[in-house]
């Protein structure tokens, strides 16, 4: 019996986790993209509607990460069928929480289901990653991998794609402050240094290795120390209003670590419990409230499910 309609939800994500630029990613709960998909008889891909984007996203499938990822998957599978898509954004865009990745993740998971699941979730990460190319100019997988697979992921290489799933200490929570300004990933990537001193590189790869060790050992303090970022954060921090003050406030309130979420402007603090994340989040928001800067606060455990089917 051919499947005729499916609705999926792909979660928002925090990429980088400090030291692991383009490598680590973590899925969160509550925020993300909902996508309904149906096969059509017209033969092409049509994005029938996008809600929650304030009219900012293109319904041209070649200009939308959902459409680009879907076309890449269909071409790979040699499938000559059309699909209609209805996308609902339930998360802020240009926020550093993987908005473009959530659309791409949702599209490939929905199509895969309608086609009888020819690909594993791991394989779908590769096709979702193709959508990121139009969003940021680079096919990085550190948002699409956790959005599809859930939990905390490590992208060892994108060519060929090799993604590892890392253990998630159960108490881990995040507090995310979202300043109400958009920072396109492409702009934020332009701020990155082209070269880094060897001493910083040594420290950075020691930190990434230590972060993995910390996750396996469930050593929350080591995880926090290992998120120190000598590469992206120093270059991108100045693009975010009062980043240094928010980071200090988070650490003073007990956060394990605080850094930029993905390409920013959101700021993420890793915390060892939900009550701590609530306290840390409140302290971060206070910095913005004192200066009358507009922001939102999200507190979440790590989402272990990734992209899920919500309606068949
Ligand atoms: N790793 C990417 C970056 C994530 O930091 O540019 C973008 O969402």
mmCIF file of N, CA, C and O in Angstrom, residues 126 129-130 133 139 141 155-162:
data_model
loop_
_atom_site.group_PDB
_atom_site.id
_atom_site.type_symbol
_atom_site.label_atom_id
_atom_site.label_comp_id
_atom_site.label_asym_id
_atom_site.label_seq_id
_atom_site.Cartn_x
_atom_site.Cartn_y
_atom_site.Cartn_z
ATOM 1 N N UNK A 126 23.539 12.626 5.085
ATOM 2 C CA UNK A 126 24.324 13.095 3.929
ATOM 3 C C UNK A 126 23.465 13.945 2.997
ATOM 4 O O UNK A 126 23.902 15.000 2.510
ATOM 5 N N UNK A 129 22.476 17.239 4.472
ATOM 6 C CA UNK A 129 23.641 18.142 4.463
ATOM 7 C C UNK A 129 23.715 18.948 3.162
ATOM 8 O O UNK A 129 24.215 20.069 3.152
ATOM 9 N N UNK A 130 23.213 18.398 2.072
ATOM 10 C CA UNK A 130 23.269 19.123 0.796
ATOM 11 C C UNK A 130 22.441 20.414 0.862
ATOM 12 O O UNK A 130 22.733 21.394 0.183
ATOM 13 N N UNK A 133 24.258 23.620 2.029
ATOM 14 C CA UNK A 133 25.116 24.329 1.069
ATOM 15 C C UNK A 133 24.506 25.675 0.674
ATOM 16 O O UNK A 133 25.195 26.691 0.616
ATOM 17 N N UNK A 139 28.726 22.699 3.019
ATOM 18 C CA UNK A 139 27.878 21.545 3.368
ATOM 19 C C UNK A 139 28.343 20.939 4.685
ATOM 20 O O UNK A 139 28.879 19.849 4.728
ATOM 21 N N UNK A 141 27.692 19.314 8.477
ATOM 22 C CA UNK A 141 26.662 18.367 8.952
ATOM 23 C C UNK A 141 26.438 18.435 10.449
ATOM 24 O O UNK A 141 25.729 17.605 11.000
ATOM 25 N N UNK A 155 30.885 14.820 13.800
ATOM 26 C CA UNK A 155 31.104 14.618 12.369
ATOM 27 C C UNK A 155 32.609 14.489 12.160
ATOM 28 O O UNK A 155 33.344 15.476 12.248
ATOM 29 N N UNK A 156 33.067 13.261 11.905
ATOM 30 C CA UNK A 156 34.518 13.074 11.713
ATOM 31 C C UNK A 156 34.950 13.586 10.350
ATOM 32 O O UNK A 156 35.989 14.241 10.222
ATOM 33 N N UNK A 157 34.172 13.300 9.316
ATOM 34 C CA UNK A 157 34.443 13.885 7.995
ATOM 35 C C UNK A 157 33.126 14.025 7.234
ATOM 36 O O UNK A 157 32.169 13.279 7.474
ATOM 37 N N UNK A 158 33.086 14.996 6.326
ATOM 38 C CA UNK A 158 31.883 15.147 5.489
ATOM 39 C C UNK A 158 32.083 14.504 4.121
ATOM 40 O O UNK A 158 31.147 14.362 3.354
ATOM 41 N N UNK A 159 33.322 14.157 3.781
ATOM 42 C CA UNK A 159 33.586 13.596 2.458
ATOM 43 C C UNK A 159 34.681 12.531 2.551
ATOM 44 O O UNK A 159 35.863 12.868 2.469
ATOM 45 N N UNK A 160 34.295 11.257 2.730
ATOM 46 C CA UNK A 160 32.919 10.757 2.826
ATOM 47 C C UNK A 160 32.345 11.076 4.202
ATOM 48 O O UNK A 160 33.104 11.253 5.157
ATOM 49 N N UNK A 161 31.021 11.128 4.274
ATOM 50 C CA UNK A 161 30.406 11.479 5.553
ATOM 51 C C UNK A 161 30.588 10.356 6.573
ATOM 52 O O UNK A 161 30.296 9.199 6.301
ATOM 53 N N UNK A 162 31.120 10.718 7.725
ATOM 54 C CA UNK A 162 31.221 9.760 8.831
ATOM 55 C C UNK A 162 30.763 10.475 10.097
ATOM 56 O O UNK A 162 31.386 11.454 10.522
#
